């Protein structure tokens, strides 16, 4: 058996110096891009002085490469593949060169440049997605640099190509003669080993000290003892200790709240001890060595705030001192160990760990599981143990590589399971917080402080977390797909009141999602497309996310149902039928204002108004019989209203007016995998 745990995250911004470097790199890339998109004057080539034509003819000129967007338009017009072959239609081009087909359209449409008539534009919902620009710049720049600039006879074009290549290398992209591939990024390294990630140890551990007092046993794990800079561009930002275990240890001993933990650093070459416990630890260590007949003489070398513990004798080795310090950690001589993933990885065991802080950049499944496994051990002295596993993530989402560290965080959790705030087991980064998605954390840049505060509060709720795991209760272990919907007040049109006779209940995100989902489920069941045994499950999560899934349903039924709900809350473009959703708005009258609320509510004025126009799910829009079934259930659970054919007539007019007025859904919808 394993101890229950919580996965938590703490977010920081880069330091001002780091942010300046990241911003400057971004500005340089933007400048290069604008240069590539600007028309260039033909290059004049001077004749040698001894040439017989040097004085009698004008010097020849070399044609410069056309701007990037012009070259892209020509390529899409001609449908030319990288091999030089020209294909006959867009479908073939898209199938043969899918990355450029999407990236080129995204690039041109974002710049407001019309596409050739035979090239279909990208859908509105894809255009509205917050796709990192380097994701679609990279295929475009790769092709333009390799197939146009490098082949240009102009020396200036070739120099421009090299400038672009050098700038992209700083951002982790290497354009070679054969293609584009990922490479080490100085910008990504600066963010990964930001000074502020080390500083985050203080608020995290200060809160955990308050939570656990003397029972705290914390472990901080870094990649290396010291981390040296890899390129001249970042030497002024990353010294030899940046992001390493020594930097983390010094941060702890130099801050009074965390110095109380009496930290000890363990690496393959060093043992550093907080000077507050140096005498005690040496004495206990010598007892430990004598009890095991290990012939080692200990000595100490003092530094500012800590001592270096040395051992002399043939038996002194990392195997010995790691076991020795671990036993002293278990006994509470030190309450915090700082080490490297190589030393405190597989095989190392300390069952009293209840706080793990991961500062590493490793993302491989095996290593991540090894690190997390350090805190899962059951502690016989603390049968109610719950471990808090922390990730510290540095973000600057406004910049091209500003979410690199978040992407690492996402990769760490893509195969990890955890309990969510609504008591389900979920795989992926969403179990840490509902707002975390595979692409980027939604709204995080505006709410870092609020989210960190929420995480620190959750760290205090170990008992509640243990209850969410439902230890000892029946467990099926069946994977289920689910969606989470975040409907803003804009999607609810201010929510309003349920538009049914005799009801004055206001809509909420949860009640509206439940009503729509029920209408979809009952429609599919009545149409014979879903089993009657299927049971609707709705759960509220933090951040206004509502989880929807089916219990007692086959995988195919789950897929059909979730796809249908997704379509109702999704864009209306291209849908066959649409249906309006109305809400009641209740206003005071002059009589209701004069009367007490208990009586005045009977004299308030109720008006029904259009709140939103939704798509009828494709599975229920194939014919009029299916549409009538959905309309009936919609009218029963959600709103009065008639389903209309959206391709012409009143339906087309309704869609056009709704889009113009903003009465179409803008819900954020995530697909997840849970276990029951």
XYZ file of C-alpha atoms in Angstrom:
676
model
C 0.000 0.000 0.000
C 0.992 3.618 -0.565
C 0.217 6.784 1.341
C -2.236 9.237 -0.239
C -0.827 12.456 -1.638
C -1.627 15.827 -3.164
C 0.087 17.229 -6.252
C 0.522 20.995 -5.902
C 2.217 23.681 -7.979
C 3.727 27.065 -7.175
C 4.225 29.582 -9.990
C 6.834 32.315 -10.255
C 7.875 34.909 -12.808
C 11.470 35.316 -13.997
C 13.592 37.895 -12.186
C 13.840 41.378 -13.782
C 17.268 40.562 -15.272
C 16.022 37.243 -16.648
C 12.859 38.856 -17.973
C 14.907 41.515 -19.740
C 16.959 38.843 -21.519
C 13.864 36.854 -22.527
C 12.119 40.009 -23.771
C 15.162 41.137 -25.745
C 15.418 37.738 -27.434
C 11.742 37.962 -28.332
C 12.162 41.473 -29.720
C 15.060 40.332 -31.878
C 12.973 37.487 -33.295
C 10.117 39.890 -34.039
C 12.557 42.242 -35.769
C 13.911 39.382 -37.882
C 10.364 38.352 -38.802
C 9.437 41.882 -39.865
C 12.620 42.067 -41.944
C 11.719 38.789 -43.646
C 8.260 40.184 -44.442
C 9.578 43.470 -45.891
C 10.267 44.002 -49.591
C 13.985 44.199 -50.340
C 15.785 46.246 -53.004
C 17.813 44.350 -55.591
C 21.473 44.015 -54.743
C 24.083 45.740 -56.928
C 27.194 43.702 -57.685
C 30.385 45.634 -58.368
C 32.584 44.562 -61.295
C 36.273 43.970 -60.607
C 38.362 47.099 -61.252
C 40.350 45.428 -64.041
C 37.216 44.271 -65.865
C 37.011 45.729 -69.422
C 33.302 46.514 -68.852
C 33.793 48.214 -65.481
C 33.719 51.768 -66.880
C 31.449 51.282 -69.908
C 28.363 49.504 -68.437
C 26.143 49.871 -65.385
C 27.018 47.291 -62.700
C 24.722 44.225 -62.761
C 22.156 43.659 -60.014
C 21.102 40.473 -58.199
C 17.404 39.953 -57.586
C 16.561 39.670 -53.863
C 14.157 37.067 -52.526
C 10.539 38.162 -52.279
C 9.107 38.828 -48.781
C 8.005 35.821 -46.760
C 4.261 36.392 -47.112
C 4.546 36.875 -50.903
C 6.546 33.672 -51.224
C 3.966 31.816 -49.119
C 1.086 33.092 -51.245
C 2.889 32.006 -54.413
C 3.552 28.577 -52.916
C -0.103 28.140 -51.933
C -1.262 29.435 -55.300
C 0.903 26.953 -57.197
C 0.566 24.170 -54.569
C 4.252 23.336 -54.782
C 5.628 20.593 -52.521
C 9.151 20.652 -51.001
C 10.332 18.322 -53.766
C 9.354 20.931 -56.361
C 6.397 18.876 -57.560
C 3.188 20.809 -58.178
C -0.033 19.017 -57.183
C -3.457 19.545 -58.700
C -5.676 20.258 -55.696
C -5.591 21.478 -52.094
C -6.618 18.128 -50.611
C -3.524 16.469 -52.072
C -1.278 19.322 -50.945
C -2.672 19.194 -47.403
C -2.197 15.432 -47.233
C 1.380 15.569 -48.570
C 2.519 18.615 -46.553
C 0.154 18.918 -43.544
C 2.381 20.989 -41.237
C 2.976 23.748 -43.788
C -0.635 23.601 -44.985
C -1.892 24.568 -41.534
C 1.004 26.807 -40.479
C 0.985 28.878 -43.664
C -2.757 29.563 -43.447
C -2.505 30.443 -39.764
C 0.419 32.774 -40.478
C -1.305 34.568 -43.355
C -4.715 34.811 -41.680
C -3.184 36.235 -38.494
C -1.593 38.948 -40.646
C -4.910 39.679 -42.378
C -3.713 38.461 -45.793
C -6.412 36.839 -48.001
C -5.744 33.255 -49.064
C -5.858 32.102 -52.706
C -9.419 31.208 -53.807
C -8.796 27.449 -53.882
C -7.314 27.372 -50.328
C -9.959 26.935 -47.592
C -9.460 29.221 -44.576
C -8.980 27.791 -41.108
C -12.069 27.579 -38.914
C -12.903 30.496 -36.641
C -12.508 28.408 -33.478
C -8.983 27.356 -34.510
C -8.094 30.965 -35.289
C -9.312 31.998 -31.841
C -7.163 29.384 -30.073
C -4.177 30.804 -28.260
C -1.594 28.786 -30.208
C 2.039 29.673 -29.362
C 3.312 31.590 -32.350
C 6.540 29.604 -32.641
C 4.423 26.486 -33.230
C 3.261 27.849 -36.577
C 6.175 30.173 -37.330
C 8.653 27.285 -37.263
C 7.353 25.317 -40.319
C 6.984 28.550 -42.297
C 10.447 29.895 -41.448
C 12.077 26.507 -41.967
C 10.718 26.197 -45.501
C 11.382 29.834 -46.437
C 14.955 29.802 -45.154
C 15.937 26.460 -46.700
C 14.023 26.695 -49.979
C 14.255 30.399 -50.733
C 16.817 32.461 -48.835
C 19.617 29.884 -48.884
C 19.044 29.276 -52.600
C 19.054 32.973 -53.425
C 22.040 34.260 -55.445
C 22.032 37.333 -53.189
C 24.687 37.345 -50.486
C 22.435 39.620 -48.413
C 19.626 37.023 -48.497
C 21.984 34.314 -47.308
C 23.216 36.542 -44.473
C 19.602 37.254 -43.529
C 18.944 33.511 -43.439
C 21.868 33.023 -41.065
C 20.618 35.796 -38.765
C 17.218 34.109 -38.559
C 18.811 30.711 -37.893
C 20.972 32.146 -35.091
C 17.972 33.815 -33.462
C 15.833 30.689 -33.659
C 18.624 28.672 -32.040
C 18.307 30.862 -28.932
C 14.665 29.794 -28.784
C 15.371 26.082 -29.141
C 14.951 25.558 -32.887
C 17.780 24.407 -35.145
C 17.338 24.788 -38.913
C 19.812 22.541 -40.699
C 20.193 21.654 -44.368
C 17.582 18.919 -44.029
C 14.943 20.409 -41.770
C 13.958 21.910 -38.443
C 14.561 20.192 -35.119
C 14.555 21.011 -31.422
C 17.814 21.961 -29.719
C 18.957 23.257 -26.332
C 17.536 26.719 -25.755
C 19.428 29.335 -23.717
C 16.115 31.118 -23.143
C 14.481 27.916 -21.925
C 17.448 27.270 -19.642
C 17.191 30.737 -18.083
C 13.520 30.123 -17.279
C 14.090 26.548 -16.063
C 16.780 27.657 -13.589
C 15.305 31.025 -12.661
C 16.481 32.486 -9.350
C 12.865 32.974 -8.358
C 12.232 29.213 -8.426
C 14.797 28.831 -5.647
C 13.219 31.738 -3.738
C 9.833 29.980 -3.907
C 11.145 27.393 -1.445
C 10.677 29.885 1.397
C 6.885 30.492 1.117
C 6.210 26.813 0.365
C 8.200 25.441 3.292
C 7.063 28.225 5.631
C 3.474 27.115 5.036
C 4.373 23.442 5.431
C 6.162 24.204 8.729
C 2.978 25.857 9.964
C 0.998 22.810 8.809
C 3.183 20.083 10.316
C 5.485 21.677 12.900
C 7.936 19.085 14.304
C 6.497 16.307 12.141
C 7.642 17.914 8.909
C 10.132 15.914 6.847
C 10.839 17.781 3.633
C 12.983 16.819 0.654
C 14.077 19.262 -2.052
C 15.402 17.644 -5.229
C 17.374 19.441 -7.960
C 18.993 18.200 -11.156
C 22.610 18.720 -10.106
C 24.784 19.935 -7.262
C 25.893 22.853 -9.430
C 24.564 23.946 -12.784
C 26.905 25.738 -15.145
C 25.802 27.951 -18.018
C 26.086 26.384 -21.452
C 26.573 29.457 -23.626
C 28.119 32.887 -23.446
C 24.718 34.552 -23.954
C 23.498 33.555 -20.483
C 26.660 33.527 -18.381
C 25.611 36.803 -16.735
C 22.311 35.191 -15.644
C 23.292 31.631 -14.730
C 26.251 31.205 -12.402
C 27.644 27.783 -11.526
C 25.094 27.288 -8.739
C 22.005 28.451 -10.643
C 19.124 26.048 -10.189
C 21.315 23.527 -8.397
C 21.093 21.820 -5.023
C 23.700 24.110 -3.423
C 21.713 27.223 -4.382
C 18.574 25.666 -2.864
C 20.437 24.756 0.345
C 21.857 28.270 0.742
C 18.404 29.760 0.230
C 17.067 27.661 3.102
C 19.855 28.326 5.628
C 19.898 32.069 4.887
C 16.178 32.598 5.611
C 15.046 32.337 9.266
C 11.694 30.601 8.566
C 13.338 27.757 6.643
C 16.575 27.746 8.657
C 14.392 26.300 11.448
C 14.339 23.068 9.425
C 18.101 22.646 10.004
C 18.673 21.606 6.374
C 21.351 19.187 5.202
C 22.651 18.951 1.638
C 23.482 15.524 0.222
C 25.244 15.116 -3.127
C 27.681 12.640 -4.591
C 30.624 14.731 -3.427
C 29.451 16.897 -0.516
C 27.605 16.913 2.795
C 26.690 20.433 3.935
C 25.122 20.894 7.369
C 23.226 23.861 8.811
C 25.559 25.386 11.426
C 22.718 25.367 13.992
C 22.937 21.576 14.279
C 26.532 20.960 13.196
C 27.740 19.837 16.644
C 24.672 17.710 17.328
C 24.717 16.086 13.914
C 28.419 15.251 14.105
C 27.934 13.669 17.524
C 24.949 11.599 16.367
C 26.783 10.653 13.176
C 29.794 9.397 15.125
C 27.471 7.257 17.265
C 25.905 5.873 14.100
C 29.306 4.982 12.630
C 30.528 3.316 15.829
C 27.371 1.219 16.107
C 28.120 -0.207 12.660
C 31.899 -0.610 13.122
C 32.604 1.832 10.311
C 36.089 3.258 10.722
C 35.670 6.904 9.690
C 36.874 10.093 11.349
C 34.587 13.110 10.907
C 35.664 16.740 10.711
C 33.998 20.017 9.762
C 34.976 23.053 7.745
C 32.911 26.174 8.604
C 31.363 28.462 5.998
C 28.829 31.286 6.190
C 25.753 29.698 7.784
C 26.743 26.075 7.260
C 29.563 23.553 7.712
C 31.112 21.142 5.252
C 31.174 17.667 6.822
C 34.257 15.670 5.839
C 35.079 12.042 6.506
C 38.485 10.408 6.397
C 38.969 6.686 6.079
C 38.693 4.053 3.386
C 35.073 3.290 4.265
C 33.810 6.856 3.755
C 31.669 6.900 0.602
C 28.329 8.251 -0.655
C 26.693 4.902 0.160
C 27.701 5.278 3.819
C 26.912 8.942 4.366
C 23.634 8.863 2.451
C 22.369 6.043 4.681
C 23.729 7.803 7.788
C 22.158 11.205 7.028
C 18.896 9.522 6.010
C 18.652 7.794 9.400
C 19.324 11.116 11.163
C 16.651 12.717 8.968
C 14.185 9.999 9.958
C 15.027 10.659 13.622
C 14.410 14.407 13.239
C 17.971 15.690 13.721
C 17.395 17.483 10.422
C 13.903 18.100 9.069
C 14.921 18.884 5.489
C 17.204 17.175 2.993
C 18.370 18.845 -0.197
C 19.799 16.541 -2.834
C 20.064 15.560 -6.473
C 17.803 13.217 -8.399
C 20.738 10.883 -9.045
C 21.419 10.403 -5.334
C 17.885 10.502 -3.939
C 16.278 8.509 -6.734
C 15.499 4.819 -7.128
C 16.488 2.697 -4.137
C 16.614 5.526 -1.600
C 14.010 5.099 1.119
C 12.791 7.427 3.874
C 9.199 6.682 4.838
C 8.707 9.841 6.918
C 8.871 12.220 3.931
C 5.658 14.252 3.830
C 6.798 17.199 1.689
C 8.556 16.775 -1.664
C 9.625 19.806 -3.719
C 10.693 18.982 -7.270
C 13.048 21.529 -8.876
C 14.229 19.157 -11.604
C 13.692 19.500 -15.347
C 13.347 15.759 -15.939
C 10.182 14.651 -17.769
C 10.717 10.948 -18.505
C 7.993 8.788 -16.990
C 10.357 6.417 -15.167
C 12.379 9.154 -13.456
C 9.313 11.214 -12.541
C 7.699 8.161 -10.938
C 10.926 7.399 -9.068
C 11.025 10.910 -7.608
C 7.344 10.916 -6.676
C 7.737 7.470 -5.148
C 9.980 8.893 -2.419
C 7.009 10.439 -0.599
C 4.431 7.656 -1.028
C 5.881 5.330 1.624
C 3.588 4.496 4.537
C 4.825 5.778 7.896
C 3.900 3.428 10.783
C 4.266 6.331 13.227
C 1.863 8.516 11.192
C -0.957 6.244 9.931
C -2.888 9.282 8.601
C 0.073 10.503 6.548
C -0.677 12.531 3.410
C 2.272 13.731 1.327
C 2.333 17.055 -0.506
C 4.301 16.908 -3.768
C 5.214 20.359 -5.069
C 6.353 21.493 -8.509
C 7.813 24.985 -8.888
C 7.104 26.420 -12.341
C 8.458 29.625 -13.882
C 6.277 31.291 -16.513
C 6.298 34.352 -18.737
C 3.423 33.546 -21.126
C 3.672 36.819 -23.012
C 6.960 35.682 -24.584
C 7.695 33.059 -27.230
C 9.425 30.566 -24.907
C 7.758 31.803 -21.748
C 5.790 28.594 -21.210
C 8.695 26.173 -21.654
C 8.791 25.358 -17.952
C 5.021 24.883 -17.885
C 5.335 22.433 -20.789
C 7.859 20.460 -18.734
C 5.424 20.498 -15.814
C 2.709 19.191 -18.122
C 4.948 16.401 -19.446
C 5.825 15.355 -15.891
C 2.156 14.869 -15.099
C 0.928 13.429 -18.404
C 1.250 9.879 -17.018
C 0.732 10.678 -13.341
C -2.543 10.014 -11.559
C -3.924 12.118 -8.758
C -7.122 12.879 -6.909
C -9.084 15.925 -8.026
C -11.046 18.385 -5.934
C -14.280 16.573 -6.857
C -12.988 13.220 -5.598
C -12.083 11.451 -8.852
C -8.789 9.927 -9.959
C -7.530 11.751 -13.047
C -4.549 11.242 -15.308
C -2.680 14.310 -16.473
C -1.963 17.826 -15.320
C -5.655 18.573 -14.774
C -5.653 16.710 -11.448
C -3.449 19.476 -10.026
C -5.963 22.167 -11.010
C -8.875 22.254 -13.440
C -7.460 25.319 -15.234
C -4.290 23.482 -16.268
C -4.462 22.255 -19.850
C -2.052 20.593 -22.216
C -1.609 23.786 -24.232
C -1.323 26.411 -21.519
C -2.740 27.264 -18.088
C -5.895 29.266 -18.778
C -5.868 32.764 -17.351
C -2.787 32.022 -15.283
C -0.919 35.192 -16.156
C -3.693 37.240 -14.526
C -4.080 35.078 -11.422
C -0.686 33.744 -10.317
C -1.014 35.154 -6.805
C -4.562 33.846 -6.424
C -3.579 30.397 -7.671
C -0.515 30.219 -5.418
C -2.675 31.239 -2.474
C -5.120 28.464 -3.372
C -2.280 25.921 -3.542
C -0.892 26.996 -0.164
C -4.385 26.693 1.307
C -4.795 23.218 -0.173
C -1.504 22.210 1.449
C -3.214 22.699 4.826
C -6.087 20.372 3.892
C -4.403 17.004 4.238
C -7.377 15.437 6.041
C -9.778 16.592 3.316
C -7.435 15.255 0.635
C -7.284 11.890 2.375
C -11.087 11.711 2.348
C -11.140 12.454 -1.398
C -9.072 9.306 -2.010
C -11.963 7.256 -0.496
C -9.564 4.733 1.027
C -11.244 1.386 1.691
C -14.252 2.108 -0.530
C -15.083 -0.031 -3.606
C -12.968 0.849 -6.627
C -13.647 -0.339 -10.175
C -10.420 0.868 -11.793
C -12.263 1.563 -15.044
C -10.939 4.395 -17.245
C -13.602 6.830 -18.392
C -13.496 9.824 -20.676
C -14.930 13.065 -19.379
C -15.126 16.700 -20.383
C -14.833 19.791 -18.229
C -16.723 22.898 -19.277
C -15.938 26.407 -18.146
C -18.897 28.585 -19.098
C -18.367 32.238 -18.294
C -21.178 34.641 -17.463
C -20.899 35.714 -21.102
C -21.926 32.186 -22.150
C -24.760 32.289 -19.641
C -25.746 35.794 -20.745
C -25.546 36.881 -17.144
C -27.139 33.491 -16.271
C -30.632 34.906 -15.637
C -33.495 32.760 -14.342
C -34.898 29.473 -15.583
C -37.563 30.264 -18.206
C -40.262 27.939 -16.872
C -43.680 28.695 -15.435
C -43.663 28.921 -11.647
C -39.864 28.716 -11.337
C -37.740 31.581 -10.080
C -34.477 29.700 -9.728
C -31.417 31.421 -11.182
C -29.175 29.545 -13.572
C -25.632 28.773 -12.472
C -22.743 27.201 -14.375
C -23.490 23.857 -12.727
C -27.277 23.892 -13.125
C -27.089 25.003 -16.769
C -24.479 22.373 -17.650
C -26.575 19.718 -15.925
C -29.760 20.762 -17.752
C -28.096 20.804 -21.180
C -26.374 17.464 -20.528
C -29.651 15.904 -19.379
C -31.391 17.115 -22.544
C -28.637 15.583 -24.678
C -28.624 12.281 -22.759
C -32.392 11.782 -22.834
C -32.522 12.723 -26.530
C -29.872 10.159 -27.455
C -31.611 7.524 -25.330
C -35.023 8.252 -26.864
C -33.464 8.088 -30.326
C -32.087 4.639 -29.495
C -28.477 5.747 -29.827
C -27.567 5.288 -26.134
C -28.235 2.587 -23.569
C -31.013 3.317 -21.083
C -28.667 2.195 -18.285
C -26.343 5.175 -18.758
C -26.237 7.517 -15.780
C -25.347 11.212 -15.971
C -22.684 12.449 -13.547
C -21.998 16.156 -12.938
C -19.373 17.588 -10.600
C -18.183 21.113 -9.824
C -14.449 21.846 -9.755
C -12.497 24.897 -8.712
C -12.199 27.719 -11.218
C -15.856 27.414 -12.329
C -15.198 24.170 -14.241
C -18.027 21.630 -14.415
C -17.173 17.983 -15.069
C -19.544 15.880 -17.189
C -19.372 12.127 -17.795
C -21.475 8.987 -18.082
C -21.411 6.137 -15.597
C -22.490 2.584 -16.494
C -21.877 3.250 -20.179
C -19.721 1.650 -22.857
C -16.740 3.468 -24.298
C -18.635 4.095 -27.543
C -21.637 5.512 -25.655
C -19.373 7.807 -23.616
C -17.699 9.034 -26.786
C -21.028 9.756 -28.493
C -22.531 11.546 -25.494
C -19.489 13.708 -24.690
C -19.068 14.654 -28.331
C -22.707 15.758 -28.428
C -22.412 17.866 -25.247
C -19.185 19.343 -26.582
C -20.983 20.428 -29.751
C -23.813 22.114 -27.832
C -21.333 24.214 -25.846
C -19.027 24.672 -28.837
C -19.005 26.958 -31.894
C -22.078 27.121 -34.122
C -20.141 27.478 -37.386
C -21.035 24.759 -39.871
C -23.711 23.160 -37.713
C -26.799 21.820 -39.490
C -29.409 22.932 -36.941
C -29.350 25.533 -34.165
C -31.649 26.123 -31.216
C -32.088 29.287 -29.110
C -31.809 29.398 -25.339
C -33.890 31.970 -23.490
C -33.703 33.109 -19.884
C -36.032 35.098 -17.669
C -34.884 38.459 -16.369
C -36.743 39.706 -13.292
C -37.006 43.435 -12.616
C -38.537 45.418 -9.765
C -41.647 47.528 -10.355
C -42.667 50.607 -8.384
C -45.039 48.424 -6.340
C -42.429 45.734 -5.536
C -40.023 48.417 -4.351
C -42.570 49.653 -1.806
C -43.377 46.230 -0.379
C -41.257 43.955 1.838
C -39.256 41.427 -0.158
C -41.504 38.560 0.950
C -44.493 40.231 -0.760
C -42.687 42.369 -3.323
C -41.359 39.377 -5.245
C -44.920 38.604 -6.418
C -45.145 42.031 -8.106
C -41.831 41.960 -9.966
C -41.863 42.022 -13.765
C -40.567 38.997 -15.668
C -39.309 39.298 -19.234
C -37.942 36.519 -21.400
C -34.927 37.296 -23.576
C -32.509 35.481 -25.850
C -29.375 34.393 -23.987
C -27.543 32.196 -26.481
C -27.835 30.223 -29.708
C -26.532 26.650 -29.521
C -25.731 23.951 -32.046
C -27.914 20.871 -32.224
C -25.515 17.897 -31.914
C -24.698 16.252 -35.240
C -25.980 12.871 -34.015
C -29.397 14.470 -33.456
C -29.421 16.700 -36.540
C -29.502 14.045 -39.263
C -33.243 14.288 -39.906
C -36.331 16.115 -38.699
C -37.419 13.270 -36.408
C -34.169 13.403 -34.436
C -34.252 17.200 -34.336
C -37.799 17.069 -32.949
C -36.664 14.700 -30.183
C -33.854 17.056 -29.177
C -36.127 20.105 -29.337
C -38.647 18.405 -27.041
C -36.027 17.562 -24.407
C -34.434 21.014 -24.744
C -37.813 22.639 -24.139
C -38.335 20.386 -21.117
C -34.986 20.959 -19.375
C -33.345 24.097 -20.788
C -35.549 26.591 -22.584
C -38.491 27.085 -24.912
C -37.421 27.539 -28.509
C -37.613 25.991 -31.971
C -34.697 24.218 -33.647
C -34.000 25.860 -37.012
C -32.153 24.721 -40.132
C -28.997 26.829 -40.089
C -28.059 26.829 -43.771
C -30.800 29.157 -45.004
C -33.832 31.195 -44.056
C -34.635 32.077 -40.456
C -31.959 29.739 -39.082
C -29.180 31.330 -41.112
C -30.390 34.793 -40.077
C -30.458 33.726 -36.406
C -26.870 32.428 -36.585
C -25.652 35.588 -38.301
C -27.374 37.863 -35.783
C -26.181 35.768 -32.816
C -22.575 35.906 -34.003
C -22.790 39.649 -34.509
C -24.338 40.205 -31.061
C -22.045 37.757 -29.261
C -24.840 35.284 -28.441
C -22.767 32.206 -29.330
C -20.884 29.975 -26.853
C -17.273 30.695 -25.934
C -16.904 27.910 -23.389
C -13.516 26.388 -22.625
C -13.841 22.616 -22.918
C -11.195 20.089 -21.834
C -11.178 16.371 -22.517
C -9.894 14.304 -19.572
C -9.444 10.683 -18.505
C -10.633 9.613 -15.060
C -10.886 6.369 -13.099
C -13.809 5.196 -10.976
